[in-house]
Coordinates of C-alpha atoms in Angstrom, one line a residue:
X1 CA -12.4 9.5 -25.8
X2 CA -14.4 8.6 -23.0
X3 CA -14.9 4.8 -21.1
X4 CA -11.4 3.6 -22.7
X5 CA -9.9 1.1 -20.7
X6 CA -7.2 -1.7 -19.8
X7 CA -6.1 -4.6 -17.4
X8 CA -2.9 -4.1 -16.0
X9 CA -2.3 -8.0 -15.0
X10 CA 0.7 -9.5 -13.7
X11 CA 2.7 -12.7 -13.6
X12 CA 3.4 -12.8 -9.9
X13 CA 2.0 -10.7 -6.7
X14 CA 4.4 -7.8 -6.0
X15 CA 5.7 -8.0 -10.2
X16 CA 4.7 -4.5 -10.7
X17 CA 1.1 -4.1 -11.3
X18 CA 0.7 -1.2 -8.5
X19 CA 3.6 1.2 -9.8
X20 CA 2.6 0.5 -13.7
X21 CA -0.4 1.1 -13.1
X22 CA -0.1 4.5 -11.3
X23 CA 2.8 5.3 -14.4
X24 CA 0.1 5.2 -16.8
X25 CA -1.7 7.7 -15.0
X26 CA 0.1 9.7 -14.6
X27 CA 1.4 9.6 -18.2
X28 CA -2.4 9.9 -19.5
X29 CA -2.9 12.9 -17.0
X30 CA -0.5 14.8 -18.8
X31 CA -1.7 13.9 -22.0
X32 CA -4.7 15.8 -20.8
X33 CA -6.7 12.7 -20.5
X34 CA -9.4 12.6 -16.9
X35 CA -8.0 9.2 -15.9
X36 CA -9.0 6.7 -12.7
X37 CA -7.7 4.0 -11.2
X38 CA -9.6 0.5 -10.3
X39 CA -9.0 -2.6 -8.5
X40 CA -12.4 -4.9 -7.5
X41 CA -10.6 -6.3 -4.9
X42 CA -7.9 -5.6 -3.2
X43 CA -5.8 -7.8 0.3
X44 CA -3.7 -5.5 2.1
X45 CA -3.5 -3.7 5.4
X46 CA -2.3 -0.7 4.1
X47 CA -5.4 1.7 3.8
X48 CA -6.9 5.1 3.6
X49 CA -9.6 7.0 4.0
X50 CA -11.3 8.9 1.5
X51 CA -13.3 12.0 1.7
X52 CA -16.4 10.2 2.5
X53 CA -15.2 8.6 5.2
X54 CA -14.8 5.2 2.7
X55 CA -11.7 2.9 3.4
X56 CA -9.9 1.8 0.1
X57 CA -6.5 0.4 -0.3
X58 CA -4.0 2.5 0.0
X59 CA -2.0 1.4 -3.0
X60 CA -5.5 2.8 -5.6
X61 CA -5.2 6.0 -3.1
X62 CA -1.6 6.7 -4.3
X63 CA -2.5 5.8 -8.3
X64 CA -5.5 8.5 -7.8
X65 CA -2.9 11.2 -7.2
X66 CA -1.2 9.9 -9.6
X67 CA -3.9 10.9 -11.8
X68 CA -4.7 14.1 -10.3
X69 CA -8.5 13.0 -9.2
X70 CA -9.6 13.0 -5.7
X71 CA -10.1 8.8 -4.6
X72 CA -13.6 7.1 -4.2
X73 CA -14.4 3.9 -2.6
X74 CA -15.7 3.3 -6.4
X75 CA -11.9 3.0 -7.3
X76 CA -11.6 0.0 -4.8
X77 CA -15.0 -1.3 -3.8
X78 CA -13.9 -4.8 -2.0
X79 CA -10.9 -4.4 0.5
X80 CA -9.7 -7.4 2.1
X81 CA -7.9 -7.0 5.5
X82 CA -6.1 -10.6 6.7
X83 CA -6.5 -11.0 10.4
X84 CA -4.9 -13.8 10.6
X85 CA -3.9 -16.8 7.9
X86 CA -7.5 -17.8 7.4
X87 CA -9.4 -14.9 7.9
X88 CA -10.1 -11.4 6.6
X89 CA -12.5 -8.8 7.0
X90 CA -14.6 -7.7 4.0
X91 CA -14.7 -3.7 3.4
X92 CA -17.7 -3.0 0.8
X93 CA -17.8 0.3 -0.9
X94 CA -15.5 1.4 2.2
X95 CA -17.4 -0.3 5.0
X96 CA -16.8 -3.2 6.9
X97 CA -19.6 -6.0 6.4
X98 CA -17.8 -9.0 8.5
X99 CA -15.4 -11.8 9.1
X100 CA -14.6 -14.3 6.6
X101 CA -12.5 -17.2 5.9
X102 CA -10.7 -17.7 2.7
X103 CA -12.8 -20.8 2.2
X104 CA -16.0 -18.9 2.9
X105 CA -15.4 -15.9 0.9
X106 CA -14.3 -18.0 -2.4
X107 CA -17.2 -20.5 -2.1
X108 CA -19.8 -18.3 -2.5
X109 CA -19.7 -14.7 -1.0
X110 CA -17.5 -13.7 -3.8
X111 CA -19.7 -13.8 -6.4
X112 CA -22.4 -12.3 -5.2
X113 CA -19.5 -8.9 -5.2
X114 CA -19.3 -9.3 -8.2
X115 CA -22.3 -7.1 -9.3
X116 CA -21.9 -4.7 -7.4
X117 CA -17.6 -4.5 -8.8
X118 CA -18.4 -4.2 -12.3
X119 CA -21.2 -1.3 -11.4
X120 CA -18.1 0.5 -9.8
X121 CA -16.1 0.3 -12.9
X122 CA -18.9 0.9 -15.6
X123 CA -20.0 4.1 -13.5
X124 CA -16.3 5.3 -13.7
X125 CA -16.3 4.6 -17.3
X126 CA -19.4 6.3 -17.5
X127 CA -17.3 9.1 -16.1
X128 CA -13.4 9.4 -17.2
X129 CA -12.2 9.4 -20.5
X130 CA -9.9 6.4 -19.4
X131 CA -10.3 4.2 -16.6
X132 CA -6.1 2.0 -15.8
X133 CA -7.3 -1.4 -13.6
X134 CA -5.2 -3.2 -11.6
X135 CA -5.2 -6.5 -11.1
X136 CA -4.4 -8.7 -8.4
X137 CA -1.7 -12.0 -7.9
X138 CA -1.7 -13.8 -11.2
X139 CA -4.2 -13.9 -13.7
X140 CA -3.6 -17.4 -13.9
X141 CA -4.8 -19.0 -10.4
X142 CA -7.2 -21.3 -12.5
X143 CA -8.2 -22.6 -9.2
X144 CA -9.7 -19.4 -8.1
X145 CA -10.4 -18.3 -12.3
X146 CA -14.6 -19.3 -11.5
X147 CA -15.0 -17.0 -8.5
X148 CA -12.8 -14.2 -10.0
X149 CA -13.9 -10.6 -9.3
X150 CA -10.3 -9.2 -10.4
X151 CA -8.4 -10.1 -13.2
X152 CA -9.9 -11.6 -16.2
X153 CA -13.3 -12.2 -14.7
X154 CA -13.6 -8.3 -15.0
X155 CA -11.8 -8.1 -18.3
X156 CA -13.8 -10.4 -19.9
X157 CA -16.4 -8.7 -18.7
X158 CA -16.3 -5.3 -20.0
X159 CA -13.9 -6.4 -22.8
X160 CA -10.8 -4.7 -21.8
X161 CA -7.0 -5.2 -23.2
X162 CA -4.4 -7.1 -20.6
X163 CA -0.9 -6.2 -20.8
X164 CA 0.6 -8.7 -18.1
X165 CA 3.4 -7.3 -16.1
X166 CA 5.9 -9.4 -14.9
X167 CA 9.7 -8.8 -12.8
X168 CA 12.9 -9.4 -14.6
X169 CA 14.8 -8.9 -11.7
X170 CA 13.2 -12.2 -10.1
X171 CA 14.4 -14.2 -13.3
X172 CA 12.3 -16.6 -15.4
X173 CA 10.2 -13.5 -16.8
X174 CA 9.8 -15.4 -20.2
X175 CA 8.0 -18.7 -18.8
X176 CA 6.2 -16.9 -16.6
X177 CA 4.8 -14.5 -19.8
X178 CA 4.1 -18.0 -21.6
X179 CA 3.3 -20.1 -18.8
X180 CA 0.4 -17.0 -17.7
X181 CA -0.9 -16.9 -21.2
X182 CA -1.0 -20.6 -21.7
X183 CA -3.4 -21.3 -18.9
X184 CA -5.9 -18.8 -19.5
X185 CA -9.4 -20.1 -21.6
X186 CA -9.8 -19.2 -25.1
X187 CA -11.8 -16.3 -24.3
X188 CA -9.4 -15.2 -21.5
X189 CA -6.4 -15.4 -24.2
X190 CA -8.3 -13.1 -26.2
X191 CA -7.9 -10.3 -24.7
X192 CA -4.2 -10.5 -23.2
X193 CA -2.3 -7.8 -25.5
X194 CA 0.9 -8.9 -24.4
X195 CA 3.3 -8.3 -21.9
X196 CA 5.6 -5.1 -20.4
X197 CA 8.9 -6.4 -18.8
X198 CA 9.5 -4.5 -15.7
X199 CA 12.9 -3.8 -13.2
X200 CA 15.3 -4.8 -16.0
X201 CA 19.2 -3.9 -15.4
X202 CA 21.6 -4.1 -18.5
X203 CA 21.5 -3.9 -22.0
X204 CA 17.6 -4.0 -23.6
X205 CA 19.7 -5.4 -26.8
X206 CA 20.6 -8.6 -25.1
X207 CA 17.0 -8.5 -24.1
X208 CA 15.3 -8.5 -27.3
X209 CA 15.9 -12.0 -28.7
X210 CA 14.2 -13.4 -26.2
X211 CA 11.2 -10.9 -26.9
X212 CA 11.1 -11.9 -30.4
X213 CA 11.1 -15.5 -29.7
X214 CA 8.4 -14.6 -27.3
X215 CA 6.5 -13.3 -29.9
X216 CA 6.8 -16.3 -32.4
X217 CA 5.1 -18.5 -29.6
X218 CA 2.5 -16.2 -28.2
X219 CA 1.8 -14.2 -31.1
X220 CA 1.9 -11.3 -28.7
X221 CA 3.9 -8.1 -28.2
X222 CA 6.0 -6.4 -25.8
X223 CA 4.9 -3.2 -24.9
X224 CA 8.2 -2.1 -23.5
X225 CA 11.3 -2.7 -21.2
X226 CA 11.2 -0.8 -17.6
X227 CA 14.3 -0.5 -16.5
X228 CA 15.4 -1.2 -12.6
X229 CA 14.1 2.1 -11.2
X230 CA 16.0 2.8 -7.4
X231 CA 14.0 4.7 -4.7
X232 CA 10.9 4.7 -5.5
X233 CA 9.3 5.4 -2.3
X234 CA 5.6 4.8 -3.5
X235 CA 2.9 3.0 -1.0
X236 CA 3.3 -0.8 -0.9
X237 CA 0.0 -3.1 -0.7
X238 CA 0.5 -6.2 0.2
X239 CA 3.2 -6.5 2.8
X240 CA 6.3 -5.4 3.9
X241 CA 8.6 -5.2 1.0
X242 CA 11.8 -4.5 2.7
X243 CA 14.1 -7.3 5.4
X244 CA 13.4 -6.9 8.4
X245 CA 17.0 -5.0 9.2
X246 CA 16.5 -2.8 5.8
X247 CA 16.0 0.7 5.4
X248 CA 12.3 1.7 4.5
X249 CA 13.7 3.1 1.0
X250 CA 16.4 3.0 -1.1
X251 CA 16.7 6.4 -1.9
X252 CA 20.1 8.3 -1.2
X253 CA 18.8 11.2 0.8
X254 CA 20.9 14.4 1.7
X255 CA 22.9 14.6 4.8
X256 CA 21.9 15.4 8.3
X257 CA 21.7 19.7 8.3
X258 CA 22.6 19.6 12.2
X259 CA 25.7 17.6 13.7
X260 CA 23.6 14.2 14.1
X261 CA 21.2 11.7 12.8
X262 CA 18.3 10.3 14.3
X263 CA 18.2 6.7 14.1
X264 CA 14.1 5.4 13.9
X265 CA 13.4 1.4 14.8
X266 CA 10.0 0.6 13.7
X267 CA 8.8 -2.5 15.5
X268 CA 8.1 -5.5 13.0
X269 CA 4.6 -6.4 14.7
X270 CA 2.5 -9.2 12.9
X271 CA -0.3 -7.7 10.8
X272 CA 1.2 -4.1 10.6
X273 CA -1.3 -2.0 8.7
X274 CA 0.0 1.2 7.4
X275 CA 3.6 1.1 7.9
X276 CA 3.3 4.0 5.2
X277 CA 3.2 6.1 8.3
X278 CA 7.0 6.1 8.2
X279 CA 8.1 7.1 5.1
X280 CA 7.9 10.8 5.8
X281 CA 10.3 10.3 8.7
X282 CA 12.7 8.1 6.0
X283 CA 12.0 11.2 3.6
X284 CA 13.8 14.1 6.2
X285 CA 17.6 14.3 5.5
X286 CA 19.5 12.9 8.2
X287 CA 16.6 10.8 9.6
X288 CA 17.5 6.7 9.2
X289 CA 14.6 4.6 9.7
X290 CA 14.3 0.3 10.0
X291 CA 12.3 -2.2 11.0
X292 CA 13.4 -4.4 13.7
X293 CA 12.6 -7.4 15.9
X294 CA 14.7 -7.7 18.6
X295 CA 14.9 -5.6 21.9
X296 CA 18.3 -5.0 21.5
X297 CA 18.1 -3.4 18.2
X298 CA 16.2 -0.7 20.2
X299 CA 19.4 0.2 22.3
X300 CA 20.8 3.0 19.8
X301 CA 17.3 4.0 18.5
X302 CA 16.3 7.8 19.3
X303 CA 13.0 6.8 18.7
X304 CA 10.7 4.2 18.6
X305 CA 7.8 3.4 16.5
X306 CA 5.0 1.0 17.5
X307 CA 2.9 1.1 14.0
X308 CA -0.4 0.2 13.3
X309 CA -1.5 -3.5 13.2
X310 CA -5.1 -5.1 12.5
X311 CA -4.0 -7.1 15.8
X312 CA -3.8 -5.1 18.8
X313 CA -3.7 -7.9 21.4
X314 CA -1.8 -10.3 19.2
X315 CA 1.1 -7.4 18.4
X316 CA 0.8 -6.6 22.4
X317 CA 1.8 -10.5 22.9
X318 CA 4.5 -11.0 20.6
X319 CA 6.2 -7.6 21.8
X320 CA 6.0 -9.6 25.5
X321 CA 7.3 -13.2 24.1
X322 CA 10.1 -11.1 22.2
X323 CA 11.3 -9.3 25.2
X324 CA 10.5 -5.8 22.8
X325 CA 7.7 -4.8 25.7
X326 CA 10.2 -4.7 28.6
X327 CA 12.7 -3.0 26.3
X328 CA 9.5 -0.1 25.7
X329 CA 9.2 -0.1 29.4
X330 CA 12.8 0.4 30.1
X331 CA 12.9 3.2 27.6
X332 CA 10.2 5.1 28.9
X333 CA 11.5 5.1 32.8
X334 CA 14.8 6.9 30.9
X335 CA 12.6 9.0 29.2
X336 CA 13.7 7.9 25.7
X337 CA 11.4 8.4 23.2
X338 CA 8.4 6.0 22.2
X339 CA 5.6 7.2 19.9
X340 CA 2.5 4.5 19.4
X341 CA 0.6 5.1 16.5
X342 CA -3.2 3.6 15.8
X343 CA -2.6 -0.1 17.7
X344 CA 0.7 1.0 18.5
X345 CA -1.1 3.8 20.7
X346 CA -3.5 0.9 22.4
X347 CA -0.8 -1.6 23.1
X348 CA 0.9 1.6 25.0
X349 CA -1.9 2.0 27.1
X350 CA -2.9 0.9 30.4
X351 CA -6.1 -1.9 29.8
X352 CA -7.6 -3.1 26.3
X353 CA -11.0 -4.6 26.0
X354 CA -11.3 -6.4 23.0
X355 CA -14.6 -8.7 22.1
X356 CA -14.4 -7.9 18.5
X357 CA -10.8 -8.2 16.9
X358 CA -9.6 -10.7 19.4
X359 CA -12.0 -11.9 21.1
X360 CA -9.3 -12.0 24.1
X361 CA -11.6 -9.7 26.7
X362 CA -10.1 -7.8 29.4
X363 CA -6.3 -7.4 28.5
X364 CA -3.4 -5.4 30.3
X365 CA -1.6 -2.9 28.3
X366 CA 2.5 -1.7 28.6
X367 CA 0.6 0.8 30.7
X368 CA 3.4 3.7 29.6
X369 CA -0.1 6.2 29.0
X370 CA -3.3 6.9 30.9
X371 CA -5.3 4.9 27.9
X372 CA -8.1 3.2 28.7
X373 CA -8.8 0.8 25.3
X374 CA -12.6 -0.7 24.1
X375 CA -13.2 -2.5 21.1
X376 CA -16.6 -1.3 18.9
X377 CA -17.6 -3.0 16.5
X378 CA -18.6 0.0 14.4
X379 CA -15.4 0.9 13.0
X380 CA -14.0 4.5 13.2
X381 CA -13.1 5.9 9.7
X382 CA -12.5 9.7 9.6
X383 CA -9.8 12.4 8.1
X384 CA -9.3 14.3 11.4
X385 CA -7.7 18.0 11.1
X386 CA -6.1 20.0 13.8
X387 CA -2.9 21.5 15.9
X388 CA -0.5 19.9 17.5
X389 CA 3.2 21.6 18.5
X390 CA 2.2 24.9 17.4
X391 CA 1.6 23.2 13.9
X392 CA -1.7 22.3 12.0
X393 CA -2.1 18.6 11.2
X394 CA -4.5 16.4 9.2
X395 CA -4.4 12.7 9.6
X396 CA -7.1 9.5 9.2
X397 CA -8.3 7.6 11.4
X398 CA -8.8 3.2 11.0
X399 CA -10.2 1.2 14.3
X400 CA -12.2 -0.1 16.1
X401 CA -10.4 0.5 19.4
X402 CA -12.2 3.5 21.4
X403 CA -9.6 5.2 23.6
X404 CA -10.7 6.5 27.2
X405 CA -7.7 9.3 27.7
X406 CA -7.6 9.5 31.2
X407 CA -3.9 11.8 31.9
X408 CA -1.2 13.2 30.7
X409 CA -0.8 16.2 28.0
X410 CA -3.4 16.6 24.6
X411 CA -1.4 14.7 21.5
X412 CA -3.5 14.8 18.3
X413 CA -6.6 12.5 19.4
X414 CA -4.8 10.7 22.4
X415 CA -2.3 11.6 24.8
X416 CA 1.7 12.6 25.7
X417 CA 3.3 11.8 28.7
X418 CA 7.0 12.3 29.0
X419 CA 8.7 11.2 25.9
X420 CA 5.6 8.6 25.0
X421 CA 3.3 9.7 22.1
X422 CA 0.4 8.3 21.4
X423 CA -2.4 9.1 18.7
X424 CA -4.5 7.0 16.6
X425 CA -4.3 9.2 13.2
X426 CA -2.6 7.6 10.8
X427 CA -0.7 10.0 8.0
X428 CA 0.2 12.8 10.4
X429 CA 3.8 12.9 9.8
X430 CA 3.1 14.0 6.7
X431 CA 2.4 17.2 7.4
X432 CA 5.9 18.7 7.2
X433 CA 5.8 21.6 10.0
X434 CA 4.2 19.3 12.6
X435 CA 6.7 16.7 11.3
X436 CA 10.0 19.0 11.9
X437 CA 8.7 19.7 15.3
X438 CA 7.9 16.4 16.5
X439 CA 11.4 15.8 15.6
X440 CA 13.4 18.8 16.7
X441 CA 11.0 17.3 20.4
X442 CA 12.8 13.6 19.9
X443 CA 16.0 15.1 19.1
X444 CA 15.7 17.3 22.3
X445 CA 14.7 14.0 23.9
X446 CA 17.0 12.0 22.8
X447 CA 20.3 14.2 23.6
X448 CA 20.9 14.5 19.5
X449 CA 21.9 17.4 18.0
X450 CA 19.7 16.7 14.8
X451 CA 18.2 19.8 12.7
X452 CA 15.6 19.2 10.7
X453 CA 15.6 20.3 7.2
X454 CA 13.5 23.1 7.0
X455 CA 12.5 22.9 3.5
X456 CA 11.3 19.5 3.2
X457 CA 8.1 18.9 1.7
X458 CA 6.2 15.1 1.8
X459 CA 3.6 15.8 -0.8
X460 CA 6.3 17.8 -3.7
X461 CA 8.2 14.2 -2.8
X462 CA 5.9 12.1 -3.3
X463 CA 4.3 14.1 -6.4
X464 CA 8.6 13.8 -7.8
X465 CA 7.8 10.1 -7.3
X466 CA 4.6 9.9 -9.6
X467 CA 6.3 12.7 -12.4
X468 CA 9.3 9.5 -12.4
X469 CA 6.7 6.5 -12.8
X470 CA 4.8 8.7 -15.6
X471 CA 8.7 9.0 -16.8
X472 CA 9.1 5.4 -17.0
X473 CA 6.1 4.5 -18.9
X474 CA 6.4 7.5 -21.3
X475 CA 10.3 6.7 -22.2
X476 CA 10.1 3.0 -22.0
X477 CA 7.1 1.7 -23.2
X478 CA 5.8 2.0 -26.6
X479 CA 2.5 4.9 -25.7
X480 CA 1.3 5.1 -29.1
X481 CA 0.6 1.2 -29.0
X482 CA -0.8 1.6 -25.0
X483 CA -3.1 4.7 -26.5
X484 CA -4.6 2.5 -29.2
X485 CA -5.7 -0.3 -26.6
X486 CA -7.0 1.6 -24.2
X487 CA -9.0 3.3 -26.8
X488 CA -9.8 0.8 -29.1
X489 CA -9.8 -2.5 -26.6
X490 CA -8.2 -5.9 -27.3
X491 CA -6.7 -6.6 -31.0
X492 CA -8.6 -8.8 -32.9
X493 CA -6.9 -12.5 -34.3
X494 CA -4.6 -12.9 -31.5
X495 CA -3.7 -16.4 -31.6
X496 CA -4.5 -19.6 -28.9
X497 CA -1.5 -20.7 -27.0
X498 CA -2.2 -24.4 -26.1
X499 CA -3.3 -26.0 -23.6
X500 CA -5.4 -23.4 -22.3
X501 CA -7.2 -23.7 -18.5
X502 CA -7.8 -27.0 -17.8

């Protein structure tokens, strides 16, 4: 087989379409099968750099591993990053090429991407023996259907299969199956398979009416039942997918190996990018991370986290008007510690300049490192390796904020001083002895007697992760039907389901 293909759609944003997506990977990996993932476009502020210094989302980054294949900017050529409600900037094959609004990108810029998106996919299909694409929202925004470069503008395109994902747990899964395929044109409706039900609790038997009667008015198939899967600890996409006073996982982890836990507050800033920085903290036993708003959620926190955001000067603000700033201040005159990673690292320093993210010019920082901050408008993209704590670290880097380091002892690429840490490398954590003794420094810090476990490893967790999405799909879904589409592309005579896109 070589160029199969199919459209993993969904009903909703957030039904599914990432983790499906990166189960059939991983299912057709072990089949044997050279598999890649695609999305044309992707909005999210979780990213990552590849290789070739590209930036891709970071969701099609995680789906790569899943298929055991090294990720390209040609699995996510156009990255949209929100800066705001209105606006987002425009990544191209991994490179930034501007500012635009929603109404300006739609209106015209869109289209002219898509050229350049299906050339991605047909050179990866040129490549793999099966290429899994993700789509994005609802296939069924008909007022966005003209300029679509995504969902069944692509399949339509290259003629691939849909199976349309949609979340159970969220209720109304059956209108939202009918209502997607109902307002989709002819020759969009022609190539939606049917439908995989995702994040179901209970008894599939009690299910399976409904998926007959289903099947009577769409004259399409269900390709399985998911069930409710807890702690998958995967990369989100397109926001924060946990409250605000939640745990970063669900997953039961193993108690604390020394007498204490470390309690982690990550501060909730507005356009955090690349909260995934976390989750290897939330992965050590004993280690309890959340995201918080409030300076006095900070008072029993042995450390602090000031992520990454894709709005330095407007996260630096809203830490003031919350009263979170003074709280960092206080913490660092007690020597309690603070760690500022990416923007989190320029907000901690002295002065920012910014005439390109902000536009906001000259701009005082917490001033708790010897930073001096200046906005470029080339942006930095790079996967830095090196030592820090007696340990080797690799990392990537996403910014456009150029930090002077003008004090204080060598972190990384920035700077310690006390119990502040400050680096712009994203992903660091994740190396596992740097990781264990950055902690054994914040539990020295912090007056806890935490131990870290000493055989924890991020990447065999998150590769357990994958190995359980590739579970789901290959003991819940019907593979033998999923094999035949993506070899053998949409089924022929599958029926209209009036009234079609208006």
């Amino acid at each position: 087989m070589r160029g199969g293909g199919l459209l993993v759609a969904g009903t909703t944003s957030d039904a599914g379409k990432s983790v499906v997506t990166a189960g059939i990977c991983r299912w057709l990996v072990r089949k044997g099968l050279k598999v890649a993932p695609f999305k044309g476009q992707n909005m999210s502020l979780n990213s990552f750099v590849t290789r070739e210094g590209a930036e891709i989302g970071r969701a099609q980054a995680m789906q790569a591993q899943a298929a055991r294949v090294e990720p390209t900017a040609l699995m996510n050529p156009v990255l949209l990053k929100p800066g705001g409600d209105r606006s987002s900037q425009v990544v191209l094959m991994g490179r930034p090429v501007g500012e635009m609004s929603a109404r300006g990108y739609h209106g015209g810029r869109q289209k002219e991407l898509f050229e350049p998106v299906m050339a991605c996919l047909e050179e990866l299909r040129s490549s793999y023996d099966a290429v899994i694409c993700e789509g994005a929202g609802s296939p069924a925004e008909i007022n966005l259907r003209r300029t679509d470069i995504v969902n069944m503008g692509v399949a339509r395109a290259a003629r691939l299969p849909v199976v349309v994902v949609g979340d159970i747990d969220r209720g109304g899964v059956f209108a939202q199956f009918f209502g997607t395929t109902a307002l989709l044109a002819p020759e969009d409706q022609e190539l939606v398979a049917g439908y995989l039900v995702n994040k179901f609790r209970g008894d599939v038997s009690l299910l399976e009416p409904g998926l007959d009667m289903l099947h009577g008015l769409t004259g399409r198939r269900t390709f399985g039942v998911l069930p409710y899967a807890h702690g998958l600890g995967i990369d989100e996409e397109d926001g924060l997918r946990v409250s605000l006073r939640g745990t970063v996982r669900e997953s039961v982890v193993a108690p604390p190996v020394g007498a204490d836990v470390l309690r982690v507050a990550v501060c909730a800033v507005p356009l955090m990018s690349n909260f995934t920085d976390v989750d290897a903290l939330a992965a050590e036993p004993g280690v309890v991370v959340r995201f918080v708003d409030r300076p006095e959620e900070l008072v029993d926190a042995d450390l602090v986290v000031v992520p990454g955001t894709r709005g330095t000067v407007r996260a630096l603000a809203w830490l003031r008007e919350r009263g979170l700033a003074d709280a960092l201040v206080r913490r660092a005159a007690e020597g309690r510690p603070v760690l500022g990673i990416c923007g989190g690292f320029q907000v901690l320093g002295e002065h920012i300049d910014d005439e390109v993210e902000s536009r906001a010019g000259a701009v005082a920082g917490l001033g708790l490192l010897p930073v001096r901050v200046r906005f470029a408008r080339e942006k930095t993209l790079a996967r830095p390796t090196g030592e820090a704590l007696g340990e080797r670290v690799e990392g990537y880097e996403i910014h456009h904020g150029v930090a002077e380091v003008l004090g204080g002892e060598t972190f990384l690429d920035g700077c310690q001083v006390g119990s502040v840490w400050g680096t712009h490398w994203h992903g660091s954590l994740e190396s596992d002895g740097f990781r264990r003794a950055f902690l054994r420094e914040v539990a020295s810090a912090a007056g806890r007697r935490f131990v870290p476990a000493p055989d924890t490893s991020f990447g065999a967790l998150r590769e357990e992760q994958l190995d359980r999405l590739g579970d789901l799909i290959e003991e819940h879904a019907d593979t033998d039907a999923l094999l035949r589409l993506i070899e053998d592309g949409p089924p022929p005579g599958l029926p209209f389901v009036p009234p079609g896109a208006p």
